[in-house]
PDB file of C-alpha atoms in Angstrom:
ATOM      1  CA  UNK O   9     109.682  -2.370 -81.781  1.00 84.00           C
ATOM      2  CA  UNK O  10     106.634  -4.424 -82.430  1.00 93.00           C
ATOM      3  CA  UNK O  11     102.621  -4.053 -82.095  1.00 96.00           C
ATOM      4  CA  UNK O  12     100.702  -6.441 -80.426  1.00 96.00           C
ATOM      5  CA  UNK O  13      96.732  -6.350 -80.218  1.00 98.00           C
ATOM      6  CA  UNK O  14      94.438  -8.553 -78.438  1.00 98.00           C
ATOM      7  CA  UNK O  15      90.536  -8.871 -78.521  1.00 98.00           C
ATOM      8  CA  UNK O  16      90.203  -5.453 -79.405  1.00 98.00           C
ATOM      9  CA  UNK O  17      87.230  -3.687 -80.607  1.00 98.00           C
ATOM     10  CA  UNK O  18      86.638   0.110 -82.002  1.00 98.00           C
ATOM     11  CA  UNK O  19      83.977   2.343 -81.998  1.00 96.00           C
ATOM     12  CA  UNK O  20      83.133   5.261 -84.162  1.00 93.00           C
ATOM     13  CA  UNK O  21      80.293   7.541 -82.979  1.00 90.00           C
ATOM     14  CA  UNK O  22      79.691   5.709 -80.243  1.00 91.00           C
ATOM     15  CA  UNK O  23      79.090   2.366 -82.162  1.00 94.00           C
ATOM     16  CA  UNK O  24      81.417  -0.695 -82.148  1.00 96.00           C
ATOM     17  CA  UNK O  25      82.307  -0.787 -85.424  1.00 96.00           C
ATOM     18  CA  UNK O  26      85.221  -3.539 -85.286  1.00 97.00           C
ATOM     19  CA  UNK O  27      85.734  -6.563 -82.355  1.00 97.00           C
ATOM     20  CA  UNK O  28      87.999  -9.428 -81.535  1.00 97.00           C
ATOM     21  CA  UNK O  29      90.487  -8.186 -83.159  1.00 97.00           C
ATOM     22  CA  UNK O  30      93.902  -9.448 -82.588  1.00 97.00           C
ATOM     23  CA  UNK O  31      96.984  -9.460 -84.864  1.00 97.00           C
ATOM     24  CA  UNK O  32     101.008  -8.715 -83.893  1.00 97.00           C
ATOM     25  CA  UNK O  33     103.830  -6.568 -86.294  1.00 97.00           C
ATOM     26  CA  UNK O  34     106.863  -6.875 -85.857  1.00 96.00           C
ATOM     27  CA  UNK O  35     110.121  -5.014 -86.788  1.00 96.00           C
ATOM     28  CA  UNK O  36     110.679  -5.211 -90.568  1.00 96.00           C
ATOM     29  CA  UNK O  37     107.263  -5.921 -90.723  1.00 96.00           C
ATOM     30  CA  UNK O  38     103.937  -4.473 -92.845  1.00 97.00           C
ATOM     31  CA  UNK O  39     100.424  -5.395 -92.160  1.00 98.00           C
ATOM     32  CA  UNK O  40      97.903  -5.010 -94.953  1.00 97.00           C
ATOM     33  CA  UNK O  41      94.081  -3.502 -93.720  1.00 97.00           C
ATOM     34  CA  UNK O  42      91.349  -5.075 -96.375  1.00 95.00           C
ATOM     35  CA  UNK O  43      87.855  -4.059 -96.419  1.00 90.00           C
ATOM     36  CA  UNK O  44      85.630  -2.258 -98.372  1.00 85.00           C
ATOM     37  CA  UNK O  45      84.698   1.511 -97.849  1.00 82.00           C
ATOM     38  CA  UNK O  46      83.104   1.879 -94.294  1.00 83.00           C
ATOM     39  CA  UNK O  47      84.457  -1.068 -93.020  1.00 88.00           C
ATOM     40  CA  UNK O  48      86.449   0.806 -90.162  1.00 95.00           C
ATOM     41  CA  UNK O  49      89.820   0.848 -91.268  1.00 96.00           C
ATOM     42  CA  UNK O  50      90.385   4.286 -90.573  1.00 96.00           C
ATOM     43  CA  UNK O  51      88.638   3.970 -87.165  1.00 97.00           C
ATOM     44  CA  UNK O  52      91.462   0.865 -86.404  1.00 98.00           C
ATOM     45  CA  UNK O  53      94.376   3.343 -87.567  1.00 97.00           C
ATOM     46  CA  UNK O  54      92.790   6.646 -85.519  1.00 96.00           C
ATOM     47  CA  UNK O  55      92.902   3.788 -82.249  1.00 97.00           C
ATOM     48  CA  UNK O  56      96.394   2.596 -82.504  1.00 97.00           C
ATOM     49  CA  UNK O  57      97.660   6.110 -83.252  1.00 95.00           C
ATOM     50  CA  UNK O  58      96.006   6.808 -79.764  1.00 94.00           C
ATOM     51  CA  UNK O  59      93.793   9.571 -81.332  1.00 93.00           C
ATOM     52  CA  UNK O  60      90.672   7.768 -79.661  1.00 95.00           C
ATOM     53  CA  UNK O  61      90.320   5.012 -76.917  1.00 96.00           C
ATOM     54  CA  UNK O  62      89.435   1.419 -77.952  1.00 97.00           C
ATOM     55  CA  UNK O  63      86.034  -0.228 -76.781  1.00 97.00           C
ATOM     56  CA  UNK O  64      87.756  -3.338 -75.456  1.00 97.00           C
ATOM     57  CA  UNK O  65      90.926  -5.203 -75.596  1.00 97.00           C
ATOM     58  CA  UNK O  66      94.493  -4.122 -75.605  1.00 97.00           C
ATOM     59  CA  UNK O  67      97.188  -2.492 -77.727  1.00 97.00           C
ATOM     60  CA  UNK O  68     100.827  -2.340 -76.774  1.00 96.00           C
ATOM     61  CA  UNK O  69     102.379   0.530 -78.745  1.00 93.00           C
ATOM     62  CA  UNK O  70     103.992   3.613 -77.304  1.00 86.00           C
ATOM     63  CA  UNK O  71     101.912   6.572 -78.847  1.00 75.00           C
ATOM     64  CA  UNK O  72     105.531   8.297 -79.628  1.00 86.00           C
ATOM     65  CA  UNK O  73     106.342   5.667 -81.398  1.00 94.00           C
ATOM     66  CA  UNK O  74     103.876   6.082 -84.223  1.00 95.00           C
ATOM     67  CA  UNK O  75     103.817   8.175 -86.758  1.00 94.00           C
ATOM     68  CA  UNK O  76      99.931   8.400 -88.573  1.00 94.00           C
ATOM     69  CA  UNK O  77      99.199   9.401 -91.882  1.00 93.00           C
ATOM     70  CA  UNK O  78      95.449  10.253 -92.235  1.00 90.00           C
ATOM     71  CA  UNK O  79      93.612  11.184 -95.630  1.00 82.00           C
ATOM     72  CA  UNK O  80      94.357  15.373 -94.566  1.00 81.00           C
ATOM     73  CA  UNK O  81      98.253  15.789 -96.460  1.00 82.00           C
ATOM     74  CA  UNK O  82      98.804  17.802 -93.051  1.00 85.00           C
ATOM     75  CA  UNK O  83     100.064  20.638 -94.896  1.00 92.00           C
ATOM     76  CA  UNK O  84     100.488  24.463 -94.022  1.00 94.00           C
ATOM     77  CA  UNK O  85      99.346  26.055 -97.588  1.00 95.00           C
ATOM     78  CA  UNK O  86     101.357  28.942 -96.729  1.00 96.00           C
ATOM     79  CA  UNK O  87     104.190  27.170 -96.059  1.00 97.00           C
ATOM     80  CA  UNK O  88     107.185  25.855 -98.590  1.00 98.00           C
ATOM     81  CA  UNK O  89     107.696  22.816 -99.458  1.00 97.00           C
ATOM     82  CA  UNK O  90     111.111  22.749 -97.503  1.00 96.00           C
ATOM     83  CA  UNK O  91     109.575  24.898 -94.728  1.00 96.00           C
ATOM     84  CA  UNK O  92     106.171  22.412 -93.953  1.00 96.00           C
ATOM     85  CA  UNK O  93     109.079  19.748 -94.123  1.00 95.00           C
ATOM     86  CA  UNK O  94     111.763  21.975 -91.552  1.00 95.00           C
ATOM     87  CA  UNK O  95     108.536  22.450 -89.614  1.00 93.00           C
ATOM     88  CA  UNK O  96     107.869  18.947 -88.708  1.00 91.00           C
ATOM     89  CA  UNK O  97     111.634  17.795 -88.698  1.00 92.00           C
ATOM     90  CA  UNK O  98     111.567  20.466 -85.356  1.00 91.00           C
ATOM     91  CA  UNK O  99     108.458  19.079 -83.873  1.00 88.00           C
ATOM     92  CA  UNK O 100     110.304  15.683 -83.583  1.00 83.00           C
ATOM     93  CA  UNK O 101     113.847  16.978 -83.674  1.00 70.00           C
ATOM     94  CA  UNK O 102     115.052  14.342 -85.955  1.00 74.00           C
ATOM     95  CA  UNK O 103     115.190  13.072 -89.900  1.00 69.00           C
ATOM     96  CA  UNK O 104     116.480  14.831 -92.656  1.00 83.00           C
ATOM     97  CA  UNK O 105     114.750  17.512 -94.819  1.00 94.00           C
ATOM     98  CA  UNK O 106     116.801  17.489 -97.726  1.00 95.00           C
ATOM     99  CA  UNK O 107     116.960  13.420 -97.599  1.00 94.00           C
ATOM    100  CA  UNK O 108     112.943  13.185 -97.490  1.00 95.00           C
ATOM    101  CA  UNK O 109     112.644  15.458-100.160  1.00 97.00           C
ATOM    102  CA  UNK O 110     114.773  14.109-102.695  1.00 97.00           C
ATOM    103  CA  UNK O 111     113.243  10.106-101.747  1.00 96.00           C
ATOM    104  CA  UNK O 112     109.771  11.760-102.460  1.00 97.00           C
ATOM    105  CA  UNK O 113     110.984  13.620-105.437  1.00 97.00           C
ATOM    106  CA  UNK O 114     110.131  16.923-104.094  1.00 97.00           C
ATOM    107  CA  UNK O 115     113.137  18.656-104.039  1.00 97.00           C
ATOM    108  CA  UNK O 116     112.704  20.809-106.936  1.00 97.00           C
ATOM    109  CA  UNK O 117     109.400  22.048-105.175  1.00 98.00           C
ATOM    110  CA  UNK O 118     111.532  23.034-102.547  1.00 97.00           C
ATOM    111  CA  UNK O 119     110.763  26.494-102.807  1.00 98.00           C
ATOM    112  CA  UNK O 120     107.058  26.190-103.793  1.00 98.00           C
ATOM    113  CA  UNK O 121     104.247  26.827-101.404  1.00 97.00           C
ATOM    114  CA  UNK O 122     102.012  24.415-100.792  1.00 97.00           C
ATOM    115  CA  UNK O 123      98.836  25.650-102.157  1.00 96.00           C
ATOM    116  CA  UNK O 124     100.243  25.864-105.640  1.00 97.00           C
ATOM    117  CA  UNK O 125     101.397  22.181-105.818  1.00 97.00           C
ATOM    118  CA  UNK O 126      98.926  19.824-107.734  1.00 97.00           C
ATOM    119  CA  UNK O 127      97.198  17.052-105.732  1.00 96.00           C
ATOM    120  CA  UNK O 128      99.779  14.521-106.100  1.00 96.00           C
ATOM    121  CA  UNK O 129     102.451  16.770-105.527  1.00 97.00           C
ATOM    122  CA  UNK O 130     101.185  17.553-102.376  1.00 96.00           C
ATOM    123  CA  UNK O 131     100.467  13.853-101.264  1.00 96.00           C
ATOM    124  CA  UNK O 132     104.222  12.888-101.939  1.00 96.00           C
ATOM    125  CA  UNK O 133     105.009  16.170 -99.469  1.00 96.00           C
ATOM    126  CA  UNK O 134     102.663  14.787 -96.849  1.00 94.00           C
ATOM    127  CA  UNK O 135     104.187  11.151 -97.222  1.00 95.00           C
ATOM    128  CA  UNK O 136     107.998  13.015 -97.066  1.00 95.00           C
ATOM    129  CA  UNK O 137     106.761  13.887 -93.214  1.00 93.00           C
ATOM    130  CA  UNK O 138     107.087  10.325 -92.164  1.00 93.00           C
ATOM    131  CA  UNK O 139     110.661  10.176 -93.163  1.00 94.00           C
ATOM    132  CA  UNK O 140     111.458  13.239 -90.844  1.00 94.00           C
ATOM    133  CA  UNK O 141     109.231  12.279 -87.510  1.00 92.00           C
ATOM    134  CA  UNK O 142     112.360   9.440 -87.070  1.00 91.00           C
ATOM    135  CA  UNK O 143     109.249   7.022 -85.674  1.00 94.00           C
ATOM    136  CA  UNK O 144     109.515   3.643 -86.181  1.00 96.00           C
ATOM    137  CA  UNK O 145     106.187   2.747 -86.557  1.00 97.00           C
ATOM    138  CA  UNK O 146     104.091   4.484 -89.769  1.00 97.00           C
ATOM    139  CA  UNK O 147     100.117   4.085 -89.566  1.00 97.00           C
ATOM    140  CA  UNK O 148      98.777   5.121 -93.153  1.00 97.00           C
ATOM    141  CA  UNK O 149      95.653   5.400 -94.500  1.00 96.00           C
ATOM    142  CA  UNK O 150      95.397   5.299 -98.231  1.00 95.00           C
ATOM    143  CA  UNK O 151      98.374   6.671 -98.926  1.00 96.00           C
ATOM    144  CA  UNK O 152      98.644   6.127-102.581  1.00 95.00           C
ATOM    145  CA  UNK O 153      95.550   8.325-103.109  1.00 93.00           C
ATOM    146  CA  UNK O 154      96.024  10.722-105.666  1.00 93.00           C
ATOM    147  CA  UNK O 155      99.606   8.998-106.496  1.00 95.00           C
ATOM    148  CA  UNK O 156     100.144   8.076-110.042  1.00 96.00           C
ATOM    149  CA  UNK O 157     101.863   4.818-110.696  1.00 96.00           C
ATOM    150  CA  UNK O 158     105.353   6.559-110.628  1.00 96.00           C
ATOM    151  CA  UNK O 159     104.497   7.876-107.492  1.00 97.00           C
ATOM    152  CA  UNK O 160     103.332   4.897-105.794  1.00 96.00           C
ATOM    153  CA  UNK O 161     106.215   2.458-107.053  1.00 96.00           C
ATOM    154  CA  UNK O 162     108.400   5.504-105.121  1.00 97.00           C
ATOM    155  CA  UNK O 163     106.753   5.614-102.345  1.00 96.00           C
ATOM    156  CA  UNK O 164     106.730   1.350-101.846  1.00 96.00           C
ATOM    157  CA  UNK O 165     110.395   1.617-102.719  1.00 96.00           C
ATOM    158  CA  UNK O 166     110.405   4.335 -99.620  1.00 96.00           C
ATOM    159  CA  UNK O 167     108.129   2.150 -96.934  1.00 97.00           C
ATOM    160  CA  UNK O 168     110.490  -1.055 -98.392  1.00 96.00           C
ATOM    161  CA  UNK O 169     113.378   1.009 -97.001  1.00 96.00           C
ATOM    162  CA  UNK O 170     111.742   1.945 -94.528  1.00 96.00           C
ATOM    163  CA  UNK O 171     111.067  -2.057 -93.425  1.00 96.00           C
ATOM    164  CA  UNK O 172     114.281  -3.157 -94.110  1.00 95.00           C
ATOM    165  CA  UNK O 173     115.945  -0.222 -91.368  1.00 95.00           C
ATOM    166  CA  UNK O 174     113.914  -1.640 -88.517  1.00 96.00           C
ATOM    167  CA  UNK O 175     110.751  -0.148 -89.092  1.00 96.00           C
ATOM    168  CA  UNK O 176     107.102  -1.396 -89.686  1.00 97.00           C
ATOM    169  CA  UNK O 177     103.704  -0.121 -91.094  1.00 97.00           C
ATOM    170  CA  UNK O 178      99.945  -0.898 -90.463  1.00 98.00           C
ATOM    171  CA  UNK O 179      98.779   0.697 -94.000  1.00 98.00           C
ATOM    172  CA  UNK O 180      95.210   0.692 -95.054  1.00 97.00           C
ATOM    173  CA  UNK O 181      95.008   0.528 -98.862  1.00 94.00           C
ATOM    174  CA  UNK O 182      93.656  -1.328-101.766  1.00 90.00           C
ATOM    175  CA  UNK O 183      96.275  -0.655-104.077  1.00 91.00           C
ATOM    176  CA  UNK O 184      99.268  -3.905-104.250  1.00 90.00           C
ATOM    177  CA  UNK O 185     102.550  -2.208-103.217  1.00 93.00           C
ATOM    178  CA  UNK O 186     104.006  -5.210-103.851  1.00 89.00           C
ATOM    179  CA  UNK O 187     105.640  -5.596-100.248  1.00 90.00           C
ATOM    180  CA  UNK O 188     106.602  -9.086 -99.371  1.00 83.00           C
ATOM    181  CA  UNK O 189     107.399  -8.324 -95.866  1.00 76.00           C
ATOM    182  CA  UNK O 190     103.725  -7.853 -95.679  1.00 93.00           C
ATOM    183  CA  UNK O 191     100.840  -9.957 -94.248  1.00 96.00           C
ATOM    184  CA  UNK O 192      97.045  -8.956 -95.056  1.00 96.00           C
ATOM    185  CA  UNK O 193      94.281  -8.566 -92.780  1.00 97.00           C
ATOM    186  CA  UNK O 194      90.662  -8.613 -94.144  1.00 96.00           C
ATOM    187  CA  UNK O 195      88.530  -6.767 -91.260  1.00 96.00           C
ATOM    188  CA  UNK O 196      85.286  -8.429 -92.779  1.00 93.00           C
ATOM    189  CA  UNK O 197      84.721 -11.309 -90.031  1.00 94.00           C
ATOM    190  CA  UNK O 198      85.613  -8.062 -87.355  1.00 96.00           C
ATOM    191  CA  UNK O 199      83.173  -6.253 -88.168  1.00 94.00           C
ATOM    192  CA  UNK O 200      79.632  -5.999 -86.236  1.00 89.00           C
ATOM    193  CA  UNK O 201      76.486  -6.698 -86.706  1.00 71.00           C
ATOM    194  CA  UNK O 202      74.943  -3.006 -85.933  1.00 57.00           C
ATOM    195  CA  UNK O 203      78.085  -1.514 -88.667  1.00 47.00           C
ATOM    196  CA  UNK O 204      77.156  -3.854 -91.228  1.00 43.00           C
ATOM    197  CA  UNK O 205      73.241  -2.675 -91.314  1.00 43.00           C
ATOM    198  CA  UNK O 206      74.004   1.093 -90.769  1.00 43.00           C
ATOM    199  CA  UNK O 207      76.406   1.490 -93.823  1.00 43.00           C
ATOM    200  CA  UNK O 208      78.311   4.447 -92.544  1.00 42.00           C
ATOM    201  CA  UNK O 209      80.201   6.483 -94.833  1.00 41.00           C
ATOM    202  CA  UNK O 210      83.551   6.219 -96.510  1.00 39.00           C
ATOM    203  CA  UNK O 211      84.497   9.737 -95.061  1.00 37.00           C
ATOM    204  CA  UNK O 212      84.206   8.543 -91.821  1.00 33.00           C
ATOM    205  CA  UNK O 213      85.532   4.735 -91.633  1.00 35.00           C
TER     206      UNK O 213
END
C-alpha cells in the first residue's frame, strides 16, 4: 500500500488554499504536515480521506483504505468505552477491542461512558479506533492534542507499531514523535497567494 500525489491543489470554501503539491508514502512509511495554523493541513487530510474533491491533480489511494482522524474524538457520549470501541470494530468487521484498549491504556475505562472521561482520556479512546478499522493507511490531524507526554510517547510507540506491520500515516502535528521512518513536509511554498492574504482560521484549515 502506498500514496502517491501529483500536482495537486485543495480548496476550502471554494478557495485554493494549497497547489502543486506532490509527495509519495510508502508502506512502513510516515509523512510529517508542517505549517502554521491556517495553512491547510486539515483541508490536505479532509482530500486524501476523500471527504472533499481536490481542485487539480491526482491522488492514488483507495478511500477504504484510509482510516482519518479529525480534531472531533468521534465518540458516542452515551456509549462505553468498550462499546464506542465494539461499535466501530463492527463497522469495519476487523481489529481487536480488547487489544486497542489495553495499547491506549484504556482498558480500565472499559466500562465508563464517554462523557465522564476527562479530555485526554477521551482522545486516547478516539486514537484506540484506528487500531480496530484494520486500515492500513491512518490520516491524523493533531492527534496528540490534549495528550500529556505519557500519552503521546504511547501513542508514537502505537503509530511506530503500526509502521513497522506494513502500515503508513500522513499526520499533521507540531509535536516531534520522534518517528524515524518519517519524512516532513512544510506546506509553506504550497500555499497560495489569495490563502496567504485572507488568514483563515485555525478551526477551519
Amino acid at each position: 500500500m502506498e500514496i502517491w500525489v501529483e500536482n495537486l491543489a485543495v480548496a476550502r470554501g471554494g478557495v485554493t488554499v494549497l497547489q502543486g503539491l506532490g509527495f509519495a508514502v510508502g508502506a512502513g512509511q510516515a509523512l510529517i504536515l508542517r505549517g502554521p495554523n491556517g495553512s491547510g493541513k486539515t483541508t490536505l487530510l479532509r482530500t486524501l480521506a476523500g471527504l472533499q474533491p481536490a481542485v487539480a491533480g491526482s491522488i492514488s489511494l483507495p478511500p477504504e483504505a484510509a482510516a482519518y482522524g479529525a480534531h472531533a474524538d468521534g465518540l458516542k457520549s452515551t456509549l462505553t468505552v468498550q462499546e464506542n470501541l465494539a461499535f466501530w470494530a463492527s463497522v469495519h468487521g476487523v481489529g481487536s477491542v480488547a487489544d486497542a484498549m489495553t495499547r491506549m491504556d484504556v482498558a480500565n475505562l472499559a466500562p465508563r461512558r464517554a462523557a465522564e472521561l476527562s479530555a485526554g482520556q477521551k482522545r486516547r479512546l478516539g486514537l484506540a479506533r484506528l487500531l480496530v478499522t484494520g486500515r492500513p493507511v491512518w490520516l491524523l490531524d493533531e492527534p496528540t492534542v490534549s495528550l500529556d507526554t505519557a500519552s503521546v510517547a504511547l501513542f508514537a510507540g502505537v503509530v511506530r507499531q503500526h509502521l513497522a506491520g506494513g502500515g503508513l500515516a500522513v499526520i499533521a502535528t507540531h509535536v516531534d514523535l520522534a518517528l524515524p521512518e518519517a519524512e516532513t513536509l512544510d506546506l509553506a511554498p504550497f500555499r497560495t497567494r489569495t490563502m496567504a492574504r485572507d488568514g483563515f482560521d485555525e478551526a477551519f484549515a
